[in-house]
Short mmCIF file of C-alpha atoms and ligand atoms in Angstrom, two decimals:
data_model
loop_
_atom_site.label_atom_id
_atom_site.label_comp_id
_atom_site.label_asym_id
_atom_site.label_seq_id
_atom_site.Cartn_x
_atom_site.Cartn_y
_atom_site.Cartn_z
CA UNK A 1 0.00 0.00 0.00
CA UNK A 2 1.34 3.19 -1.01
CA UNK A 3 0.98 5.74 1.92
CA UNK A 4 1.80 9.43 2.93
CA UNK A 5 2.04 11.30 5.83
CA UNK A 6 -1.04 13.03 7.31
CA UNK A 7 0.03 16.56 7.64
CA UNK A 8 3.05 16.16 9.77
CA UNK A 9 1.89 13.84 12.18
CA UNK A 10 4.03 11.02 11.68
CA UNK A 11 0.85 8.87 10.74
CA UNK A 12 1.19 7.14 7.54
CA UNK A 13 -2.34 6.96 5.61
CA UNK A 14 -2.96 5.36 2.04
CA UNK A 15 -4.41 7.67 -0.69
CA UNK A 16 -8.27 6.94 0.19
CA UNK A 17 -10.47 7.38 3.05
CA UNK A 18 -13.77 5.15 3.77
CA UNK A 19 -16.48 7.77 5.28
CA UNK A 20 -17.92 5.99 7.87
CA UNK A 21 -21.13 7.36 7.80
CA UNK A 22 -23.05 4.87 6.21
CA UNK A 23 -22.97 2.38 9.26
CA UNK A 24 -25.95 1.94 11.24
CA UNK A 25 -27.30 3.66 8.50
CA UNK A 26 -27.60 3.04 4.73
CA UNK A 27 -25.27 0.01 5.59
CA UNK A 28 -26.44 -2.52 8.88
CA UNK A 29 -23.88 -4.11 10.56
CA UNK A 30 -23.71 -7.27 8.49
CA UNK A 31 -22.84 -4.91 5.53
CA UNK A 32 -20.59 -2.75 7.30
CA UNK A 33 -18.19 -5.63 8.39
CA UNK A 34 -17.97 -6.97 4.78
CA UNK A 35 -17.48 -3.18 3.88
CA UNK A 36 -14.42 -2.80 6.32
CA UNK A 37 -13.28 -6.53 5.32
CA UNK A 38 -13.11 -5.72 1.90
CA UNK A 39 -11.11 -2.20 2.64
CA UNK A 40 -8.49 -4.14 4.38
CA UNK A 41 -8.69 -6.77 1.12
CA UNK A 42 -8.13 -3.96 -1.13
CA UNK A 43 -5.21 -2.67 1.02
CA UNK A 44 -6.13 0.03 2.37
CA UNK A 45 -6.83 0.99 5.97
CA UNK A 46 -7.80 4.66 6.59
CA UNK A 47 -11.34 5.10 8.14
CA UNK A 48 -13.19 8.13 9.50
CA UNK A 49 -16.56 8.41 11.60
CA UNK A 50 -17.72 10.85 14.36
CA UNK A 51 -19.48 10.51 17.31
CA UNK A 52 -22.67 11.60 15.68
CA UNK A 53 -23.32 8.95 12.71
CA UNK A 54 -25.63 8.03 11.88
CA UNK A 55 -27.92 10.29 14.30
CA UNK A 56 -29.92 11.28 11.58
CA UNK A 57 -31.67 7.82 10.89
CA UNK A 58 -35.01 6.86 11.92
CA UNK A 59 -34.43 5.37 15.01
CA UNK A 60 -30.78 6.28 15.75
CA UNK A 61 -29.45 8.44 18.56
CA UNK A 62 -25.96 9.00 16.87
CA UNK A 63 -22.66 6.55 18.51
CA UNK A 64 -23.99 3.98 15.80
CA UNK A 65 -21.25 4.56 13.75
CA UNK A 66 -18.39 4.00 16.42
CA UNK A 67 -20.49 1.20 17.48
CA UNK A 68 -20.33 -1.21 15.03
CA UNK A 69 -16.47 -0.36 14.24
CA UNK A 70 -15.88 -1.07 17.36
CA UNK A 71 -17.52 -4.57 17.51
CA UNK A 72 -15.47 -4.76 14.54
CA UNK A 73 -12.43 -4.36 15.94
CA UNK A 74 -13.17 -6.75 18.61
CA UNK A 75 -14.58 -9.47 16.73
CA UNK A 76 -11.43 -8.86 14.13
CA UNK A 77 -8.47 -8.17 16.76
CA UNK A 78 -7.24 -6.17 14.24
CA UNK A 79 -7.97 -2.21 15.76
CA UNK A 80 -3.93 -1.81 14.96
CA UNK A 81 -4.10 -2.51 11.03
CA UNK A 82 -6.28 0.44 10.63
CA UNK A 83 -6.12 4.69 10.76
CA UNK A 84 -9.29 5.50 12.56
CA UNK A 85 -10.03 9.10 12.63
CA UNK A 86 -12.89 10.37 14.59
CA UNK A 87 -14.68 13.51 15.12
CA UNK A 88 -16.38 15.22 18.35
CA UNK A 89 -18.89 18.44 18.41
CA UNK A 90 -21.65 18.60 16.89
CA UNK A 91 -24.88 18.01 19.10
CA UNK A 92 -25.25 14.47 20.61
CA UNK A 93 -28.32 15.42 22.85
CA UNK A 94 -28.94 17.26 26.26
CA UNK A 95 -26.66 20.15 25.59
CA UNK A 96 -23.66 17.50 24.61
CA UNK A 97 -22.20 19.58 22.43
CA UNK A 98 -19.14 21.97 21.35
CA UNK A 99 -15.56 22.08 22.00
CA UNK A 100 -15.21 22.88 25.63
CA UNK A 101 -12.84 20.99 27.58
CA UNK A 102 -15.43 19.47 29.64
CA UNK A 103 -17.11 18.23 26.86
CA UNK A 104 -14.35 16.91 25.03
CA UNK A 105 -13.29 15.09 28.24
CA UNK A 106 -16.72 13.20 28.43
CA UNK A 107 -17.04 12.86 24.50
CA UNK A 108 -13.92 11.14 24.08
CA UNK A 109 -14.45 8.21 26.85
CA UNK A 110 -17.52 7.90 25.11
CA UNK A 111 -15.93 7.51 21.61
CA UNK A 112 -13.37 5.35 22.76
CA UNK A 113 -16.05 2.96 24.51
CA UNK A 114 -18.29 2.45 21.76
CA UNK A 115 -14.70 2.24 19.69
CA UNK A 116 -13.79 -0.25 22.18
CA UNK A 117 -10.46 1.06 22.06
CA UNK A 118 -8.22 2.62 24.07
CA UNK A 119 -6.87 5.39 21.31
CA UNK A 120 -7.73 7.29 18.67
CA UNK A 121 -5.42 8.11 15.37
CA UNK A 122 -7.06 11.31 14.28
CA UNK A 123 -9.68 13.24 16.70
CA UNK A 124 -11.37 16.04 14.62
CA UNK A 125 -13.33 19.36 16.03
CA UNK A 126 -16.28 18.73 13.43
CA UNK A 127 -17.08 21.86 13.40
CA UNK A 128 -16.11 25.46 14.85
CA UNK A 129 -16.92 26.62 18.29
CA UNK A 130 -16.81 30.15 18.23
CA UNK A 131 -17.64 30.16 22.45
CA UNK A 132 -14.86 27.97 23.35
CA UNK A 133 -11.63 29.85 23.42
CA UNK A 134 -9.27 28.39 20.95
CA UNK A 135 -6.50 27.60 23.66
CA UNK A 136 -8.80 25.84 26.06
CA UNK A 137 -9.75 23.36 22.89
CA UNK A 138 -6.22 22.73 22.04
CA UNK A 139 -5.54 22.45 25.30
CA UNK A 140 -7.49 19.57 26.29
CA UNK A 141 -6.21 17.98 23.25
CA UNK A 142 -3.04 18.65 24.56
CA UNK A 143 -3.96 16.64 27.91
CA UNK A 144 -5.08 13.43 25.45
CA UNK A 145 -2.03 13.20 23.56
CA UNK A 146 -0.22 13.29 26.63
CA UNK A 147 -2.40 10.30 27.82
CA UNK A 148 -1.84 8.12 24.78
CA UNK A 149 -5.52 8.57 23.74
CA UNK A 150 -5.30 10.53 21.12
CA UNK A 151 -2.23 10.34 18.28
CA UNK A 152 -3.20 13.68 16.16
CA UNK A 153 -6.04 16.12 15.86
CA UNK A 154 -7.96 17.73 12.75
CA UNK A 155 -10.27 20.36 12.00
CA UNK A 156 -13.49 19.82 9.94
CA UNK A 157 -15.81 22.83 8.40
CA UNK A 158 -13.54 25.57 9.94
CA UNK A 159 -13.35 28.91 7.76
CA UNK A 160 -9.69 29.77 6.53
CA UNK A 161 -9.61 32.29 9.01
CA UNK A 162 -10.25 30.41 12.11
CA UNK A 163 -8.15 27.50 10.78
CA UNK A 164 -5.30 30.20 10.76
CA UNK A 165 -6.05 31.68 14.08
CA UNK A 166 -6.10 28.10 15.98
CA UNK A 167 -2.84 27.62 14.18
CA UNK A 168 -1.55 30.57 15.52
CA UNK A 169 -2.45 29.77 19.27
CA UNK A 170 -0.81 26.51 18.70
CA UNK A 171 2.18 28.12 18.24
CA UNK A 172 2.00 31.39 20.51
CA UNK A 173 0.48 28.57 23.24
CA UNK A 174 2.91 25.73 22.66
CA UNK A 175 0.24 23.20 22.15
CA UNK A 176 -0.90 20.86 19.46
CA UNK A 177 -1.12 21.79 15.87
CA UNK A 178 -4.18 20.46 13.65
CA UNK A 179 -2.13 18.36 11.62
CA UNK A 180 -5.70 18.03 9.14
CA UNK A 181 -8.65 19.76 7.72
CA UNK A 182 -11.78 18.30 6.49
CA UNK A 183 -13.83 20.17 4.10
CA UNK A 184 -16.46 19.50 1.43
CA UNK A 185 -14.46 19.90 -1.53
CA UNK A 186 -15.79 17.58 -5.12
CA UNK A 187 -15.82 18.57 -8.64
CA UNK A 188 -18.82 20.03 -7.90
CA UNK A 189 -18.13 21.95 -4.40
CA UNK A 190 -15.31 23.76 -5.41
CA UNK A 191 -14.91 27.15 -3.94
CA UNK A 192 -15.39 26.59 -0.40
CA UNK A 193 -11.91 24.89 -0.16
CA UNK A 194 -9.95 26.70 -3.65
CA UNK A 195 -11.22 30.17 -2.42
CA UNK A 196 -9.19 30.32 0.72
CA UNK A 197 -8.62 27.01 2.69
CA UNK A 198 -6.60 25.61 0.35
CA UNK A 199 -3.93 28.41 0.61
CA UNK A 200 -3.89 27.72 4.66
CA UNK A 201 -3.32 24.26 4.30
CA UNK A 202 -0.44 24.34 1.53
CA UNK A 203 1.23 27.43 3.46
CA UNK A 204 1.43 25.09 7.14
CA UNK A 205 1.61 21.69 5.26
CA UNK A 206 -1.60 20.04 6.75
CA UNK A 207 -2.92 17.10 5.21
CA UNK A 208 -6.45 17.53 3.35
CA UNK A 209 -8.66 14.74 4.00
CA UNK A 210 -12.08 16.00 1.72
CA UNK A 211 -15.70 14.78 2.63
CA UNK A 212 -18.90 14.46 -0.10
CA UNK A 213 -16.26 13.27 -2.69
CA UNK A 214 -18.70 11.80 -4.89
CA UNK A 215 -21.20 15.01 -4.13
CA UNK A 216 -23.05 12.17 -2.11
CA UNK A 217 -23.13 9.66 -5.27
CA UNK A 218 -24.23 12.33 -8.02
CA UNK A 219 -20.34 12.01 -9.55
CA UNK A 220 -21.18 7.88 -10.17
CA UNK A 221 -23.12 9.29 -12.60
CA UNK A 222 -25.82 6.92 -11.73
CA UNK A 223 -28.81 8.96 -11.59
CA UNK A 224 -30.14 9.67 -15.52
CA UNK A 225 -32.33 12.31 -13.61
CA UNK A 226 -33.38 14.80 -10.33
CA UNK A 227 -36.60 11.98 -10.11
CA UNK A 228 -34.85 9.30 -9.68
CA UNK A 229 -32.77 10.77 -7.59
CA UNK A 230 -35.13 11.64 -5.67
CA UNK A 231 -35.95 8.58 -4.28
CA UNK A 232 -32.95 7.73 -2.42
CA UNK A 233 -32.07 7.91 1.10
CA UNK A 234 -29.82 10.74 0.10
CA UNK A 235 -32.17 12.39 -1.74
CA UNK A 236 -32.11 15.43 0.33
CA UNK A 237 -28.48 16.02 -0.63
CA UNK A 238 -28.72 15.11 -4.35
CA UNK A 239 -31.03 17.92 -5.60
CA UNK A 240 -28.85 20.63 -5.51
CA UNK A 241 -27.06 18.79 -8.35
CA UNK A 242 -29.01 18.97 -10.80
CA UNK A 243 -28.83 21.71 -13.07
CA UNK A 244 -26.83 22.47 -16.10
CA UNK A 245 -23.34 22.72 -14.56
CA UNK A 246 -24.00 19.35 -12.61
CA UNK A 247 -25.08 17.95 -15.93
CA UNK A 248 -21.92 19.30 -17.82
CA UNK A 249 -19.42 17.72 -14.72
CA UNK A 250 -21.22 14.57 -15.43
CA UNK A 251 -20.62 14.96 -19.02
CA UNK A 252 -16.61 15.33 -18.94
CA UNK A 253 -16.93 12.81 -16.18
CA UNK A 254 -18.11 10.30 -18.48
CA UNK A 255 -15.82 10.97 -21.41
CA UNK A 256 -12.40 10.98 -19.52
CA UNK A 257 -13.91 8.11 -18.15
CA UNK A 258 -14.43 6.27 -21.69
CA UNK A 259 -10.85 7.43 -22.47
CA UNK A 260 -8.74 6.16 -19.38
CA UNK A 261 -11.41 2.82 -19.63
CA UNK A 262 -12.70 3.27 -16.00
CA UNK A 263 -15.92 4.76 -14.33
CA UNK A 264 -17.19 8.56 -13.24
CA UNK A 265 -16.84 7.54 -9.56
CA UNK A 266 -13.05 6.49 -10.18
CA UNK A 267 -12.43 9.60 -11.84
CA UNK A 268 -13.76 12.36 -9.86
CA UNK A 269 -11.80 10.70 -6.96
CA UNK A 270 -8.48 10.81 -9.04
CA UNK A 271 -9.25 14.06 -9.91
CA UNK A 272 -9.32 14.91 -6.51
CA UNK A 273 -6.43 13.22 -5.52
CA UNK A 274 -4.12 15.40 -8.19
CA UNK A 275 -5.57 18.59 -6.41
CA UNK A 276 -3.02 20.89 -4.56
CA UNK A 277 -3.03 19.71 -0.91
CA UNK A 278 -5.01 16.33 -1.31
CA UNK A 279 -3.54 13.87 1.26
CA UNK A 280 -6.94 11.28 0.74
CA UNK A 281 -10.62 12.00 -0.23
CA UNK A 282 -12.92 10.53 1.84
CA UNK A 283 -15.83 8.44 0.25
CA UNK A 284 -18.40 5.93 1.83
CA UNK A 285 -19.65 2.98 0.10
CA UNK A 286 -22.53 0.65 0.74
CA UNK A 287 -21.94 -2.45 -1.10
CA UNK A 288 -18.64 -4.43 -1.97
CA UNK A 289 -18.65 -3.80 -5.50
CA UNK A 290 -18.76 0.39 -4.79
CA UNK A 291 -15.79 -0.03 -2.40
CA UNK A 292 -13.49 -1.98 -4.67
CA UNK A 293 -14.49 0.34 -7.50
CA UNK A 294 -13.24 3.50 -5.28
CA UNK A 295 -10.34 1.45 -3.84
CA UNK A 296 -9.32 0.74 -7.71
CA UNK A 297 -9.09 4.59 -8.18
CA UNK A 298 -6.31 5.11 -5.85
CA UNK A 299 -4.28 3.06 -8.92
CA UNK A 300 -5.73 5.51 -11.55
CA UNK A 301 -3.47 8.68 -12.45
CA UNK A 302 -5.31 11.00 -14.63
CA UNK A 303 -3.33 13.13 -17.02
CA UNK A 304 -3.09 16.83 -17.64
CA UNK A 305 -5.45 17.43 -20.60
CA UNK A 306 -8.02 15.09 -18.34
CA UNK A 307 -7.61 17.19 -15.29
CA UNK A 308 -8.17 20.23 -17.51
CA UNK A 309 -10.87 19.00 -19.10
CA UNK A 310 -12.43 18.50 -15.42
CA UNK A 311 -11.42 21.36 -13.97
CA UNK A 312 -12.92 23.57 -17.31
CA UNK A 313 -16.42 21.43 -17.11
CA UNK A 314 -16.95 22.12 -13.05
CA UNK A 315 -15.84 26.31 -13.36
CA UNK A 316 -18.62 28.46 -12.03
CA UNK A 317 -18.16 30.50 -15.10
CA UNK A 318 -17.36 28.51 -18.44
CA UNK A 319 -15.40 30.99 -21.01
CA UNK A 320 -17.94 31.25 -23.91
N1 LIG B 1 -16.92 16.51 8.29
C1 LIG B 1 -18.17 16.55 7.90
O1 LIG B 1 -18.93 17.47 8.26
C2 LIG B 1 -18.70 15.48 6.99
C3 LIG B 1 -19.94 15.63 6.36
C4 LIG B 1 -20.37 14.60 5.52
C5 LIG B 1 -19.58 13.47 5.34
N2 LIG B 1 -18.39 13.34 5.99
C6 LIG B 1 -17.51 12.15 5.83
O2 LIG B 1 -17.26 11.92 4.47
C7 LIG B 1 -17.71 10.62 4.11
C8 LIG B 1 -18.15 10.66 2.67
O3 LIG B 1 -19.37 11.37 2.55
P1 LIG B 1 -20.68 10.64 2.07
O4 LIG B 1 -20.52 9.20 2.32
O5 LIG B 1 -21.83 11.31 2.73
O6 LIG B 1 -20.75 10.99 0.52
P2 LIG B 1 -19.91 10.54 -0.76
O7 LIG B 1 -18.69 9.83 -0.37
O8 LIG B 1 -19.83 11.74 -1.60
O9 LIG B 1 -20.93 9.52 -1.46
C9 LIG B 1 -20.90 8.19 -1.09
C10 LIG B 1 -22.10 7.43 -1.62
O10 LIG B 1 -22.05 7.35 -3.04
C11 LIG B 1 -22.51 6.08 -3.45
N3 LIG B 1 -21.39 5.37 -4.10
C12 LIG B 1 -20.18 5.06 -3.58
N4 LIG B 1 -19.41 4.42 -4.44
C13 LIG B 1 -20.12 4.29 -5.57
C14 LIG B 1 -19.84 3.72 -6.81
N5 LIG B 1 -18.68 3.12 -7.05
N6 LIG B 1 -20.81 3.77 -7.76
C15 LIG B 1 -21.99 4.35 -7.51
N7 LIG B 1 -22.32 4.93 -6.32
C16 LIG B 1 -21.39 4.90 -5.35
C17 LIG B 1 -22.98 5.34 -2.20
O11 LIG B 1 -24.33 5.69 -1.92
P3 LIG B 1 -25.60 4.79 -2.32
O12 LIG B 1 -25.87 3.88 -1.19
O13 LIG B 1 -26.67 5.81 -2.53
O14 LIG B 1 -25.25 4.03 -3.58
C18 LIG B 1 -22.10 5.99 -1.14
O15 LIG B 1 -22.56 5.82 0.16
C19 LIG B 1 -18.74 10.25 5.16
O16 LIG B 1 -18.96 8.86 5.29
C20 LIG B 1 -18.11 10.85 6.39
O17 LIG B 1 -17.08 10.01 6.88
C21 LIG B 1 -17.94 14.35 6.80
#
């Protein structure tokens, strides 16, 4: 497995990430251990989750996620073969919520429970928590590193800004760095990260771990149209697709992928992958056959007209 370093952590990840969203979810448990089987089959071995997935299922109080990894792990013995990134913050109930030390001190023994492990490679503030001072957050991740349960820490949905400013208090503070950031970034979401994160990262050399690589499955190509679409679990997140610079990405999509003889999905992920910063998309599956397809894409290098050609199809303005 060919790896690189996650920002400069020291931790050693391969050039794909399973989203672990999908457990307890789209995928039960049966399918999630032949999901997480068939990553370590395909040789890779970086997965991420957070504390809430899969909240937002019928039924589901969010820890489902971490859950089944962690019976996983147990029934596997294998929790050292694999990166497991997790993520804390965003609201698990009953005010359970934020980045405050306290929190984070009672969210992590929770996330390593259900993990049934006793660390954690990557632990990622999923979101920003403009109330907690920056220090205090770093802080406590200071205290876990110390204590061997965490290894690294990562940011997720922070602004360029306040990615800048908590790198600056890790070094006016002496405390840990965010050696990550995870953003929405896909052929399709493209100025969120470009704009202004993207400079950050580069500048400080953190590793860029992107979520909604495959815009949520729209980038498969598989939908012919918004209807069917539509009647999805994930509809909710497919609509916004669908209009004429969707259909044009899918277009280019599906002639680079004629050309290089592989599929849409495979594509937009190695088009990612070639992007300044990329250290591993992040992309859930939900049967066997998606996951080897993705896993295949870490072995597909696109070339420069084909990147082009992407890059010109998914512009917010196309030159006339
Ligand atoms: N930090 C954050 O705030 C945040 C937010 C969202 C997600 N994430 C992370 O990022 C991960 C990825 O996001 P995501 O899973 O929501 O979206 P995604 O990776 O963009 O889309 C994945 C979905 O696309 C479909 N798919 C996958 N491979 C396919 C293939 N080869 N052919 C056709 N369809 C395929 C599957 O859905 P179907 O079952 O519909 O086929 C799969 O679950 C999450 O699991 C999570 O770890 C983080």
């Amino acid at each position: 497995m060919e790896t690189r370093e996650l920002g400069r952590s020291g931790i050693k990840v391969p050039a794909l990430c399973l989203g672990g969203n999908v457990f307890g979810w789209t995928a039960d448990e049966t399918r999630s251990f032949e999901l997480l089987d068939a990553l370590l089959e395909s040789g890779l071995n970086f997965v991420d989750t957070a504390d809430v997935y899969s909240k937002w299922a019928p039924g589901n109080h969010g820890g489902e996620s971490e859950t089944i990894l962690g019976k996983w792990f147990a029934a596997r013995r294998n929790r050292d073969r694999v990166v497991l990134a997790t993520k804390v913050g965003l609201p698990m109930g009953e005010g359970k919520q934020g980045l405050s030390r306290k929190y984070i001190r009672q969210a992590v023994e929770d996330s390593l429970r259900r993990l049934q492990t006793s660390y954690i490679d990557l632990y990622q503030s999923h979101r920003d928590d403009e109330s907690t001072p920056q220090e205090e957050t770093l802080g406590v991740y200071a205290e876990l590193i110390a204590e061997g349960k965490v290894r690294a820490i990562g940011a997720s949905n922070f602004t360029a800004a306040r990615l800048h400013s908590a790198l600056e208090a890790s070094r006016k503070h002496n405390l840990p760095r965010y050696e990550s950031l995870q953003p929405e970034y896909n052929l399709y979401d493209r100025a969120g990260y470009e704009a202004a994160l993207e400079g950050v990262c580069v500048s400080n050399g953190l590793g860029v771990i992107p979520y909604f690589s495959l815009a949520s499955g729209f980038l498969s190509a598989k939908y012919g149209t918004a209807e069917e679409a539509a009647k999805v679990p994930r509809a909710g997140m497919l609509k916004k697709y669908f209009n004429p610079r969707g259909m044009r990405i899918l277009a280019a999509l599906q002639e680079v992928a004629r050309e290089v003889k592989a599929k849409p999905a495979q594509v937009a992920l190695a088009w990612l992958m070639a992007r300044p910063g990329i250290t591993a998309p992040i992309a859930s599956a939900t049967t066997v056959e998606q996951l080897r397809e993705l896993a295949a894409s870490t072995r597909l290098e696109l070339t420069h007209n084909a990147i082009e050609k992407l890059s010109r199809a998914s512009a917010e303005i196309v030159a006339a």
